[in-house]
CSV table of N, CA and C in Angstrom, one decimal:
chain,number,residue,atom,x,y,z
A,9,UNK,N,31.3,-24.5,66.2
A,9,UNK,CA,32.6,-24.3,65.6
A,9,UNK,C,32.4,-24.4,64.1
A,10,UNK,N,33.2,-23.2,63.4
A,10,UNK,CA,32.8,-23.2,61.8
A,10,UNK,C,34.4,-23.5,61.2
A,11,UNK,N,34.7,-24.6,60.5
A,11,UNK,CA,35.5,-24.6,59.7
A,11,UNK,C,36.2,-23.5,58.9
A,12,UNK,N,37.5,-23.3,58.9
A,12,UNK,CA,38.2,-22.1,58.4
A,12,UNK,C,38.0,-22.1,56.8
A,13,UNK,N,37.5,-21.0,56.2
A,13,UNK,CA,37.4,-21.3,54.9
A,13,UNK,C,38.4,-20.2,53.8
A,14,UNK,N,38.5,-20.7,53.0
A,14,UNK,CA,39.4,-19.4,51.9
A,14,UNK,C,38.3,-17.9,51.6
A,15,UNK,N,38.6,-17.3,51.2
A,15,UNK,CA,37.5,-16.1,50.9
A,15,UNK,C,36.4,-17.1,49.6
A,16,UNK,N,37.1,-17.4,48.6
A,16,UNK,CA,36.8,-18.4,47.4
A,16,UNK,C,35.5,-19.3,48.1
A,17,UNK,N,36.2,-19.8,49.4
A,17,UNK,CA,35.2,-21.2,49.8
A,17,UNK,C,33.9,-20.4,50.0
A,18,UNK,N,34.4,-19.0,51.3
A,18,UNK,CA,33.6,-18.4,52.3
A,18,UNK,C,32.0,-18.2,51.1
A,19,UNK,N,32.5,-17.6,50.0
A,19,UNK,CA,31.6,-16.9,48.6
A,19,UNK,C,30.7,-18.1,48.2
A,20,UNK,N,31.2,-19.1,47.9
A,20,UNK,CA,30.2,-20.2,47.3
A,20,UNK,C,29.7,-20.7,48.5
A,21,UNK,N,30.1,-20.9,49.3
A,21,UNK,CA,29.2,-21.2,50.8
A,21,UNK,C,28.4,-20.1,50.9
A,22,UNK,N,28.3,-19.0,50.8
A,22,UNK,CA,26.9,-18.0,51.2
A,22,UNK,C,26.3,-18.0,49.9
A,23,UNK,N,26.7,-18.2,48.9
A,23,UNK,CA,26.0,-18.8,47.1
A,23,UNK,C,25.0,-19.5,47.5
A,24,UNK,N,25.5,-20.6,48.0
A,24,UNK,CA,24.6,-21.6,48.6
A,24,UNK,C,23.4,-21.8,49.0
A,25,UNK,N,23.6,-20.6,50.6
A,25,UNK,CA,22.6,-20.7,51.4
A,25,UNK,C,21.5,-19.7,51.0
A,26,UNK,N,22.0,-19.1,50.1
A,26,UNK,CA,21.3,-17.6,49.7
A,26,UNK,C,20.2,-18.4,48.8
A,27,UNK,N,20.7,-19.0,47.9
A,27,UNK,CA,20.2,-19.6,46.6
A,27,UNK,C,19.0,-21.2,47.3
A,28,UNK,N,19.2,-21.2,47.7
A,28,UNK,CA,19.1,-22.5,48.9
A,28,UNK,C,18.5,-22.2,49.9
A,29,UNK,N,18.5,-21.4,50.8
A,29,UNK,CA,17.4,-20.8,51.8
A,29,UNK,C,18.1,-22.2,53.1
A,30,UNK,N,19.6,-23.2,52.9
A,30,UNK,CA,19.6,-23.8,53.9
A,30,UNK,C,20.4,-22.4,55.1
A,31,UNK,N,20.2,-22.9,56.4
A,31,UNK,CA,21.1,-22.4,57.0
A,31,UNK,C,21.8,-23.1,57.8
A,32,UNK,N,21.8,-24.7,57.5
A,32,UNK,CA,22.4,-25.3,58.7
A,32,UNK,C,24.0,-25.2,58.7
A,33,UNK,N,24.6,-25.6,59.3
A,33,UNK,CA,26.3,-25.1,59.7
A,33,UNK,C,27.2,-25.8,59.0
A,34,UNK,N,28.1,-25.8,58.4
A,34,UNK,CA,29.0,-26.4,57.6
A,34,UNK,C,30.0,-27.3,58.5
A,35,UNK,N,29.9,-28.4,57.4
A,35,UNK,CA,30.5,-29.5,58.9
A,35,UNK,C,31.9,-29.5,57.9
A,36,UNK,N,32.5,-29.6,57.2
A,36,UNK,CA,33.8,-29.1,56.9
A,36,UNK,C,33.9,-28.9,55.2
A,37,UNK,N,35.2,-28.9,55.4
A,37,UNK,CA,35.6,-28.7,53.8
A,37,UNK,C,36.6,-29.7,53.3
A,38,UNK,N,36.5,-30.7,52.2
A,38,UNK,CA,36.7,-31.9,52.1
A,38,UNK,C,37.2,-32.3,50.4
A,39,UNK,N,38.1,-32.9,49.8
A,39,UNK,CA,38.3,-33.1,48.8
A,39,UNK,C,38.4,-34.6,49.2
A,40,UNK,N,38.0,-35.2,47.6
A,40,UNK,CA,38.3,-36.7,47.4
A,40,UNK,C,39.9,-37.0,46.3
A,41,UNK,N,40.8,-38.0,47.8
A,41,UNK,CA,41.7,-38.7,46.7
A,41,UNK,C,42.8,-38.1,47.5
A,42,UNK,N,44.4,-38.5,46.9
A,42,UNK,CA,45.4,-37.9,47.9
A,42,UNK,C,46.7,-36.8,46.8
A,43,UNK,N,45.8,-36.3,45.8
A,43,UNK,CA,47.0,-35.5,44.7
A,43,UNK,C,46.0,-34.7,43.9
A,44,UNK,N,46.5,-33.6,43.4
A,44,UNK,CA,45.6,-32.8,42.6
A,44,UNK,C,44.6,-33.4,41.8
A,45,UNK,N,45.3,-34.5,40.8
A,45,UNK,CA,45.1,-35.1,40.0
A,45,UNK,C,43.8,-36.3,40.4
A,46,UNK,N,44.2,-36.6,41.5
A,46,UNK,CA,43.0,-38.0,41.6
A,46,UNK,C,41.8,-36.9,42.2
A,47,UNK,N,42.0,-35.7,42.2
A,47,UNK,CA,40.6,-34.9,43.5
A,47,UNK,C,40.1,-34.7,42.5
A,48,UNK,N,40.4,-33.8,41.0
A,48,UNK,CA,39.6,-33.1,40.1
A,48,UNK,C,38.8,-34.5,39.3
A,49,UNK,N,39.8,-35.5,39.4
A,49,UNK,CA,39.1,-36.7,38.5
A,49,UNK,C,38.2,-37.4,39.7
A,50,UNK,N,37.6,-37.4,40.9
A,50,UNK,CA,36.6,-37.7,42.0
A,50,UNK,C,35.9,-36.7,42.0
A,51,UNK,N,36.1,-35.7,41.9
A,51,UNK,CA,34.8,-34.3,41.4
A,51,UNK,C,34.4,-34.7,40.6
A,52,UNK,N,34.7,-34.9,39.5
A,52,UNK,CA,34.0,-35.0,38.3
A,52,UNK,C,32.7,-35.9,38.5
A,53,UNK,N,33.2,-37.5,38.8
A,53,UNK,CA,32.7,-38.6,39.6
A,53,UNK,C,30.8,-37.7,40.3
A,54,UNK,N,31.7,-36.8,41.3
A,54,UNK,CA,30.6,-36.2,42.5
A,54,UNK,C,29.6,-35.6,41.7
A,55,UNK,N,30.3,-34.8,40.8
A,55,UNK,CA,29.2,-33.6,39.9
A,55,UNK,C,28.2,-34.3,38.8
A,56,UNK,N,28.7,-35.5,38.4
A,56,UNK,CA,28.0,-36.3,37.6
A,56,UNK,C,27.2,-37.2,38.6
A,57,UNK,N,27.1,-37.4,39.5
A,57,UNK,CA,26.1,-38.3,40.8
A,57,UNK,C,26.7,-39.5,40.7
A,58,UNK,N,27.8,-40.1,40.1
A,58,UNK,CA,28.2,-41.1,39.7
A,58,UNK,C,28.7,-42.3,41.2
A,59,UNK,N,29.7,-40.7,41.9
A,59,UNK,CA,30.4,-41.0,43.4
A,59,UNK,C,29.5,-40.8,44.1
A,60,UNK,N,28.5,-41.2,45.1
A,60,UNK,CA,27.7,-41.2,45.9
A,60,UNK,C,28.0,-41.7,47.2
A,61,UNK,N,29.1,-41.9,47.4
A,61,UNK,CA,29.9,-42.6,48.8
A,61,UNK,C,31.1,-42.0,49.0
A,62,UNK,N,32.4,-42.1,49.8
A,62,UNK,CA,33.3,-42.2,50.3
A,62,UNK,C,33.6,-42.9,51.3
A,63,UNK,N,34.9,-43.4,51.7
A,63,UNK,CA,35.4,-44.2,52.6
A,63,UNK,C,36.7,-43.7,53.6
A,64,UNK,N,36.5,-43.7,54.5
A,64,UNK,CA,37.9,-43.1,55.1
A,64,UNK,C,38.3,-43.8,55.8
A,65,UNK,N,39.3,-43.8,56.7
A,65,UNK,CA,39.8,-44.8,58.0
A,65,UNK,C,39.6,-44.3,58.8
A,66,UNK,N,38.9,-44.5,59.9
A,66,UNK,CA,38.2,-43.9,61.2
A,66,UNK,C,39.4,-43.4,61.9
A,67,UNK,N,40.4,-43.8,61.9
A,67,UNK,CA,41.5,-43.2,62.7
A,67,UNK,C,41.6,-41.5,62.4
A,68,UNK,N,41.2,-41.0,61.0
A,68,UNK,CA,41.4,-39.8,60.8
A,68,UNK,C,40.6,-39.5,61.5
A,69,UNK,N,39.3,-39.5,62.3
A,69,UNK,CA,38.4,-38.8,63.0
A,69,UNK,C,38.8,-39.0,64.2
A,70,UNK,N,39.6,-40.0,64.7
A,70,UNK,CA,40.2,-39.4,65.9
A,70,UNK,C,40.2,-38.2,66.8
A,71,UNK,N,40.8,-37.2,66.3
A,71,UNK,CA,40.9,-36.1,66.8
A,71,UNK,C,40.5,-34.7,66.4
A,72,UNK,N,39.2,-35.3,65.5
A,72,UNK,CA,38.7,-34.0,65.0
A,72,UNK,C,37.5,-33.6,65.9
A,73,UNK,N,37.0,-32.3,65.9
A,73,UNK,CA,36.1,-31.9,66.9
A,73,UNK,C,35.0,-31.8,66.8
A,74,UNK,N,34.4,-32.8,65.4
A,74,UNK,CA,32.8,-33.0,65.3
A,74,UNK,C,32.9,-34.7,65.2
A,75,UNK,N,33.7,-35.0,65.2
A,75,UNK,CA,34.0,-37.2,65.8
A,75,UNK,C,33.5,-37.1,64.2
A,76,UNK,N,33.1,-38.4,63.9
A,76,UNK,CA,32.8,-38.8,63.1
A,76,UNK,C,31.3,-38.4,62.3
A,77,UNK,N,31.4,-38.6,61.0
A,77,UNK,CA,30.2,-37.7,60.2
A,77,UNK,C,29.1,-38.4,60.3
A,78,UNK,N,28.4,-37.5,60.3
A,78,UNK,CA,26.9,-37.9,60.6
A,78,UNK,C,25.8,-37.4,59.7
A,79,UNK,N,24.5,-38.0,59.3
A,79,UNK,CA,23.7,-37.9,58.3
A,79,UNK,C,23.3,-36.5,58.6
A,80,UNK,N,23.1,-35.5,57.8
A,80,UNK,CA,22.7,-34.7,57.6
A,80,UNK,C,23.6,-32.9,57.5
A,81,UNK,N,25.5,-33.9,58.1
A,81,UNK,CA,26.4,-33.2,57.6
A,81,UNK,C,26.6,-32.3,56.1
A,82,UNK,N,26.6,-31.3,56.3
A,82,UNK,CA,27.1,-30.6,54.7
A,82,UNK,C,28.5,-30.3,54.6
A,83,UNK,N,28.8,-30.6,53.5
A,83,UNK,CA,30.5,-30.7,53.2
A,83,UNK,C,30.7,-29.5,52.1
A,84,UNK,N,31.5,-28.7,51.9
A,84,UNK,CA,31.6,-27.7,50.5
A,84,UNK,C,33.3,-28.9,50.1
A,85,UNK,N,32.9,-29.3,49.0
A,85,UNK,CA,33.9,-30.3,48.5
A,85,UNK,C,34.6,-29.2,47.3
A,86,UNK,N,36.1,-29.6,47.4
A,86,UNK,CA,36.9,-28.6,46.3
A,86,UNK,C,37.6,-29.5,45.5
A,87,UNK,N,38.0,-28.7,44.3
A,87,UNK,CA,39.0,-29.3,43.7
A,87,UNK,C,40.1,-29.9,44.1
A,88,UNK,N,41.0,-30.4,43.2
A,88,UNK,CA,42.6,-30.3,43.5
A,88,UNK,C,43.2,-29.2,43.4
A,89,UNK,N,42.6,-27.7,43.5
A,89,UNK,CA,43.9,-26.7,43.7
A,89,UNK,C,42.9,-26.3,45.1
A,90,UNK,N,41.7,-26.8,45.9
A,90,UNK,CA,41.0,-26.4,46.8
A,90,UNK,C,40.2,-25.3,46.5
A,91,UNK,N,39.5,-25.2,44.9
A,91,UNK,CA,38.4,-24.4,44.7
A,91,UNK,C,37.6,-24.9,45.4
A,92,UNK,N,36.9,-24.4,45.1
A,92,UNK,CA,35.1,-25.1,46.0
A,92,UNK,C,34.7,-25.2,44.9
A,93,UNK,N,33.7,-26.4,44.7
A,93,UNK,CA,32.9,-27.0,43.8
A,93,UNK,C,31.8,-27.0,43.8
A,94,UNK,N,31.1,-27.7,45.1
A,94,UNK,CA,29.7,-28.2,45.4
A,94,UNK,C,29.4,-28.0,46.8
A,95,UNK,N,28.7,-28.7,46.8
A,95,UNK,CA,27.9,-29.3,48.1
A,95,UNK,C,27.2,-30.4,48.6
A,96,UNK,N,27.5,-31.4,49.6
A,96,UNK,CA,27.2,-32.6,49.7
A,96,UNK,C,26.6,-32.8,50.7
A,97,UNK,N,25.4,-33.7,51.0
A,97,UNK,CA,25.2,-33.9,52.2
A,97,UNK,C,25.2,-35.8,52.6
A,98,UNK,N,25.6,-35.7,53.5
A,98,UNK,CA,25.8,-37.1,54.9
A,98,UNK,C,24.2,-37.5,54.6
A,99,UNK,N,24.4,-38.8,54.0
A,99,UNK,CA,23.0,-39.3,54.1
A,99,UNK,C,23.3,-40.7,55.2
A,100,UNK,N,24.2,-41.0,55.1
A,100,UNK,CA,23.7,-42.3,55.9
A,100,UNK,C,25.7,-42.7,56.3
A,101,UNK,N,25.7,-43.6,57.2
A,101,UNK,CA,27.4,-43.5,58.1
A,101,UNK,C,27.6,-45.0,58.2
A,102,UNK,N,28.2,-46.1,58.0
A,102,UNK,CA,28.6,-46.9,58.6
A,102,UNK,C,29.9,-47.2,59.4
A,103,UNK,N,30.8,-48.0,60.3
A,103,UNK,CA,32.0,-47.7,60.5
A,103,UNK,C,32.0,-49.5,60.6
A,104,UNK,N,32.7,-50.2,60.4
A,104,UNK,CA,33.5,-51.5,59.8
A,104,UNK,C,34.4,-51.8,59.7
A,105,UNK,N,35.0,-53.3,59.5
A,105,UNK,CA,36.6,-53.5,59.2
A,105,UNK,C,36.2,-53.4,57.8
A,106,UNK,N,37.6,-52.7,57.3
A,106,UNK,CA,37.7,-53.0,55.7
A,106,UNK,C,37.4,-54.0,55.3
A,107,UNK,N,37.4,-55.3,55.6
A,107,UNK,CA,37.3,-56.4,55.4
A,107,UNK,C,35.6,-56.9,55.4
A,108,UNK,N,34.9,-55.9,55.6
A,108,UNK,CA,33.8,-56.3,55.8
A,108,UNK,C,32.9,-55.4,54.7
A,109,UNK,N,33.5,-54.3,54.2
A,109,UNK,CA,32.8,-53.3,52.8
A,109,UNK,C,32.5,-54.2,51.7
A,110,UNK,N,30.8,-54.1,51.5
A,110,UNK,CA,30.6,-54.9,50.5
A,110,UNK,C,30.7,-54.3,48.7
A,111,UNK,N,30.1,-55.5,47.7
A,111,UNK,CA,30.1,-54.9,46.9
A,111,UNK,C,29.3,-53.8,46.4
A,112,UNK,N,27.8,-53.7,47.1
A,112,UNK,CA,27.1,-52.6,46.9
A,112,UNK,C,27.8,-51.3,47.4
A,113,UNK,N,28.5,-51.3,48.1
A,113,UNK,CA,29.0,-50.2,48.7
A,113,UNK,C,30.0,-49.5,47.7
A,114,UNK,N,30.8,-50.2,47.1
A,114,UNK,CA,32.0,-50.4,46.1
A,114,UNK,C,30.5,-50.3,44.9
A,115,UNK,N,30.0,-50.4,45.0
A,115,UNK,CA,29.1,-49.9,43.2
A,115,UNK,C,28.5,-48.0,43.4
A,116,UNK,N,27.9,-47.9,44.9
A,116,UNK,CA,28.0,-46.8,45.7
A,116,UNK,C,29.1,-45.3,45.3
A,117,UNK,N,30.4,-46.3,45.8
A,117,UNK,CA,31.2,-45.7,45.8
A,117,UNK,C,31.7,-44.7,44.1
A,118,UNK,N,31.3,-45.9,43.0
A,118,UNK,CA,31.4,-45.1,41.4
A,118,UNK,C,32.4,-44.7,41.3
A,119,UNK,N,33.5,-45.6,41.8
A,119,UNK,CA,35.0,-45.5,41.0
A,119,UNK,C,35.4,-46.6,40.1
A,120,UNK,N,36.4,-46.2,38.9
A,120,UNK,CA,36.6,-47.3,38.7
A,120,UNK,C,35.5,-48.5,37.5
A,121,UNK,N,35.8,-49.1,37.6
A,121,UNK,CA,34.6,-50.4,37.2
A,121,UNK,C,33.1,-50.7,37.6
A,122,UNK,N,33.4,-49.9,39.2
A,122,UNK,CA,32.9,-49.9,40.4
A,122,UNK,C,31.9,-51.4,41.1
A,123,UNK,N,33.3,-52.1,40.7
A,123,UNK,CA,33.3,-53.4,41.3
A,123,UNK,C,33.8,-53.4,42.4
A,124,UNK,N,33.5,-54.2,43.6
A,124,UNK,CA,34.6,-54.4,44.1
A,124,UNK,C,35.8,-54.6,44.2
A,125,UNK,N,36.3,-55.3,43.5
A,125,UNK,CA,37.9,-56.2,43.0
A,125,UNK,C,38.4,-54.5,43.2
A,126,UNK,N,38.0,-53.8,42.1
A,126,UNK,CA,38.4,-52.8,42.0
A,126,UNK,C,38.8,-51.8,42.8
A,127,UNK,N,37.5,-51.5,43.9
A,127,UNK,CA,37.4,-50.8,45.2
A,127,UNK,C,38.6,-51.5,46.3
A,128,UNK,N,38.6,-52.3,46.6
A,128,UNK,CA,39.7,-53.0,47.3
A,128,UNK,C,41.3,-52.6,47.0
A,129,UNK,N,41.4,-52.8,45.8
A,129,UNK,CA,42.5,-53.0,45.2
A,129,UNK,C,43.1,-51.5,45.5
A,130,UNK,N,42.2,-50.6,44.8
A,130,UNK,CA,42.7,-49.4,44.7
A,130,UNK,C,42.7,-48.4,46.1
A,131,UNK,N,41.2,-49.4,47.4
A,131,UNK,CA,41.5,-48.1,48.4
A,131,UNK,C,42.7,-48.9,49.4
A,132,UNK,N,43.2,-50.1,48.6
A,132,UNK,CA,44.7,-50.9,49.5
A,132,UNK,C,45.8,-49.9,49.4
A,133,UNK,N,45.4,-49.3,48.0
A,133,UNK,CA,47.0,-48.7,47.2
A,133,UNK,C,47.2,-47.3,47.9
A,134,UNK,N,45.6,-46.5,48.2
A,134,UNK,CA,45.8,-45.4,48.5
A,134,UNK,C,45.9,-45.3,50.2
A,135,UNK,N,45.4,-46.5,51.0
A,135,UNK,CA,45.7,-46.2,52.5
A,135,UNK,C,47.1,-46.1,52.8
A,136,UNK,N,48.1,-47.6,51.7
A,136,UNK,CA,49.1,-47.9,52.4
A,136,UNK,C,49.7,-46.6,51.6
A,137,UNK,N,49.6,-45.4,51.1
A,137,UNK,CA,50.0,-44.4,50.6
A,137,UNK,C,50.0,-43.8,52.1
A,138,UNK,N,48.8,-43.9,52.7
A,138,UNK,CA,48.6,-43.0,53.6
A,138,UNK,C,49.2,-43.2,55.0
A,139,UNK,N,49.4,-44.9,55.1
A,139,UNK,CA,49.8,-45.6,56.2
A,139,UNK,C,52.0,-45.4,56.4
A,140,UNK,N,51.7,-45.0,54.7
A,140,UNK,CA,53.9,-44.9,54.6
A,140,UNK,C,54.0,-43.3,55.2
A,141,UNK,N,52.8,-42.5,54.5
A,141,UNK,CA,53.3,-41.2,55.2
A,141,UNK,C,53.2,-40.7,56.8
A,142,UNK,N,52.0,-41.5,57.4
A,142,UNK,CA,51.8,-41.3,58.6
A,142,UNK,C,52.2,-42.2,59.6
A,143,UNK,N,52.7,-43.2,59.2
A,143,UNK,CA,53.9,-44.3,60.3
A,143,UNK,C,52.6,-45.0,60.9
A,144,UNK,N,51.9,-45.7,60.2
A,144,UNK,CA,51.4,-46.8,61.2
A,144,UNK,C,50.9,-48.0,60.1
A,145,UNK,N,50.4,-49.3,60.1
A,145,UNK,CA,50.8,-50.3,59.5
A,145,UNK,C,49.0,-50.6,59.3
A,146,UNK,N,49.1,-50.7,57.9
A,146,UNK,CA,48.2,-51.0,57.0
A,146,UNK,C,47.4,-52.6,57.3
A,147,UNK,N,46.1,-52.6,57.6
A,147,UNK,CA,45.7,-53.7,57.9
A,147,UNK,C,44.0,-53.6,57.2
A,148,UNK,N,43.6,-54.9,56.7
A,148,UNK,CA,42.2,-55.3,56.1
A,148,UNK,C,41.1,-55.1,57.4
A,149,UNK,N,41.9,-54.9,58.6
A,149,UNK,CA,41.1,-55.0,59.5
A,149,UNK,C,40.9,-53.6,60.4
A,150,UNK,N,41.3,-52.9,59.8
A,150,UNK,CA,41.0,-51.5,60.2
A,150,UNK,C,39.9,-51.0,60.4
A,151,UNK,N,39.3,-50.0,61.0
A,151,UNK,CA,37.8,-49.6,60.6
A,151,UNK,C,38.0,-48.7,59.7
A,152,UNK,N,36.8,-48.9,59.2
A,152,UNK,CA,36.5,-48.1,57.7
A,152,UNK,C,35.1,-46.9,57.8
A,153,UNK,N,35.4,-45.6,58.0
A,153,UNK,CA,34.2,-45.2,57.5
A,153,UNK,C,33.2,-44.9,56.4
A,154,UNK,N,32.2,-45.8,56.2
A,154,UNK,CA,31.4,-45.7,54.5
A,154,UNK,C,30.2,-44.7,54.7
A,155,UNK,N,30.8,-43.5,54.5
A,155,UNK,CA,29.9,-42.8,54.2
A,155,UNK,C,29.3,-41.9,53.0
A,156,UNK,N,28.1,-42.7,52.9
A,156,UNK,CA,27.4,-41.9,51.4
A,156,UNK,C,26.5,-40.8,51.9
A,157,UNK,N,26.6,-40.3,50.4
A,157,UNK,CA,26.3,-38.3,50.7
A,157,UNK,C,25.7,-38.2,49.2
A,158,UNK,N,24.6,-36.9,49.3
A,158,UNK,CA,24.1,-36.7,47.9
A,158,UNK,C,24.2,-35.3,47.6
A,159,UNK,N,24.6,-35.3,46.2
A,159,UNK,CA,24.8,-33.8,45.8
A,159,UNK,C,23.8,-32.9,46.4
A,160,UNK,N,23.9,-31.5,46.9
A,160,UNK,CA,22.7,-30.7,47.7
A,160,UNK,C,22.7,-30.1,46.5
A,161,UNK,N,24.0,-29.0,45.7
A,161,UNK,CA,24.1,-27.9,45.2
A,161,UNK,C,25.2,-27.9,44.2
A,162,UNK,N,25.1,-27.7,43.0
A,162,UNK,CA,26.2,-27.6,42.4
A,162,UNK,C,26.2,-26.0,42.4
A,163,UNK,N,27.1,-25.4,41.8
A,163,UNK,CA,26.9,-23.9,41.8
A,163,UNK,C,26.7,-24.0,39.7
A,164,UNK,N,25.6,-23.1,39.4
A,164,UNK,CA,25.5,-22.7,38.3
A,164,UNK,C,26.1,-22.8,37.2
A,165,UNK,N,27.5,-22.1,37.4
A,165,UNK,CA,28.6,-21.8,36.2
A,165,UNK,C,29.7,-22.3,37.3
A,166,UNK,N,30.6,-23.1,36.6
A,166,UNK,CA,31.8,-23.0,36.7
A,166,UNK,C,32.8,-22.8,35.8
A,167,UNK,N,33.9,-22.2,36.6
A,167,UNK,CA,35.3,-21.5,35.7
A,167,UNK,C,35.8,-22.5,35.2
């Protein structure tokens, strides 16, 4: 199963493999953050090596049809208008209560201060963002997916 992509995405995904010689299968297409504004300022993060992690709530993997990401996933990551930017790969997966993500993870992660205090604070602000729009109740004890990824590919020039 291949991820639906824009013509835009479909182009720098064959950029890629061309230039790259990979041919493994695209495990989806993925922005960081929940508004135009926080995805272009988490690219930036990605393109500079700075973000080397992300975190999600395992409930979104729920019902997707590759379960939960796994080391050696490639992601084509896009802006906030859903350009395509890069390329990332799944280096390593953990799943946990929020309550248990340490501070190496949160320095990992290269947001911010990239303290913990920080990490906490701000992925509290952005779930219960997430938890008001999707009707279910925000807890420390949720599972957390930590998974870090390293840039494969940036593409040459960008617009």
């Amino acid at each position: 199963m291949t991820p639906e992509l824009t013509a835009e995405q479909a182009a720098l995904w064959a950029q890629f493999q061309a230039e790259t010689g990979i041919k493994a299968p695209l495990r989806g297409v993925d922005a960081f953050g929940d508004s135009p504004e926080m995805m272009d300022d988490l690219l930036v993060l990605v393109l500079s090596r700075t973000k080397q992690a992300t975190a999600s709530l395992a409930r979104w993997f729920v019902d997707d049809p590759f379960g939960l990401p796994k080391p050696g996933d490639l992601w084509l990551i896009t802006d906030g208008r859903g350009a395509p930017a890069c390329v990332t790969r799944t280096t390593r997966v953990d799943v946990m209560p929020i309550h248990q993500v340490d501070a190496d993870f949160a320095w990992v992660e290269g947001e911010g201060d990239r303290s913990y205090e920080y990490w906490i604070t701000e992925h509290r602000k952005f779930w219960r963002r997430e938890a008001a729009r999707e009707g279910f109740k925000y807890s420390d004890d949720l599972d957390v997916v930590c998974e870090r990824f390293e840039l494969v590919w940036p593409p040459r020039a960008r617009k």
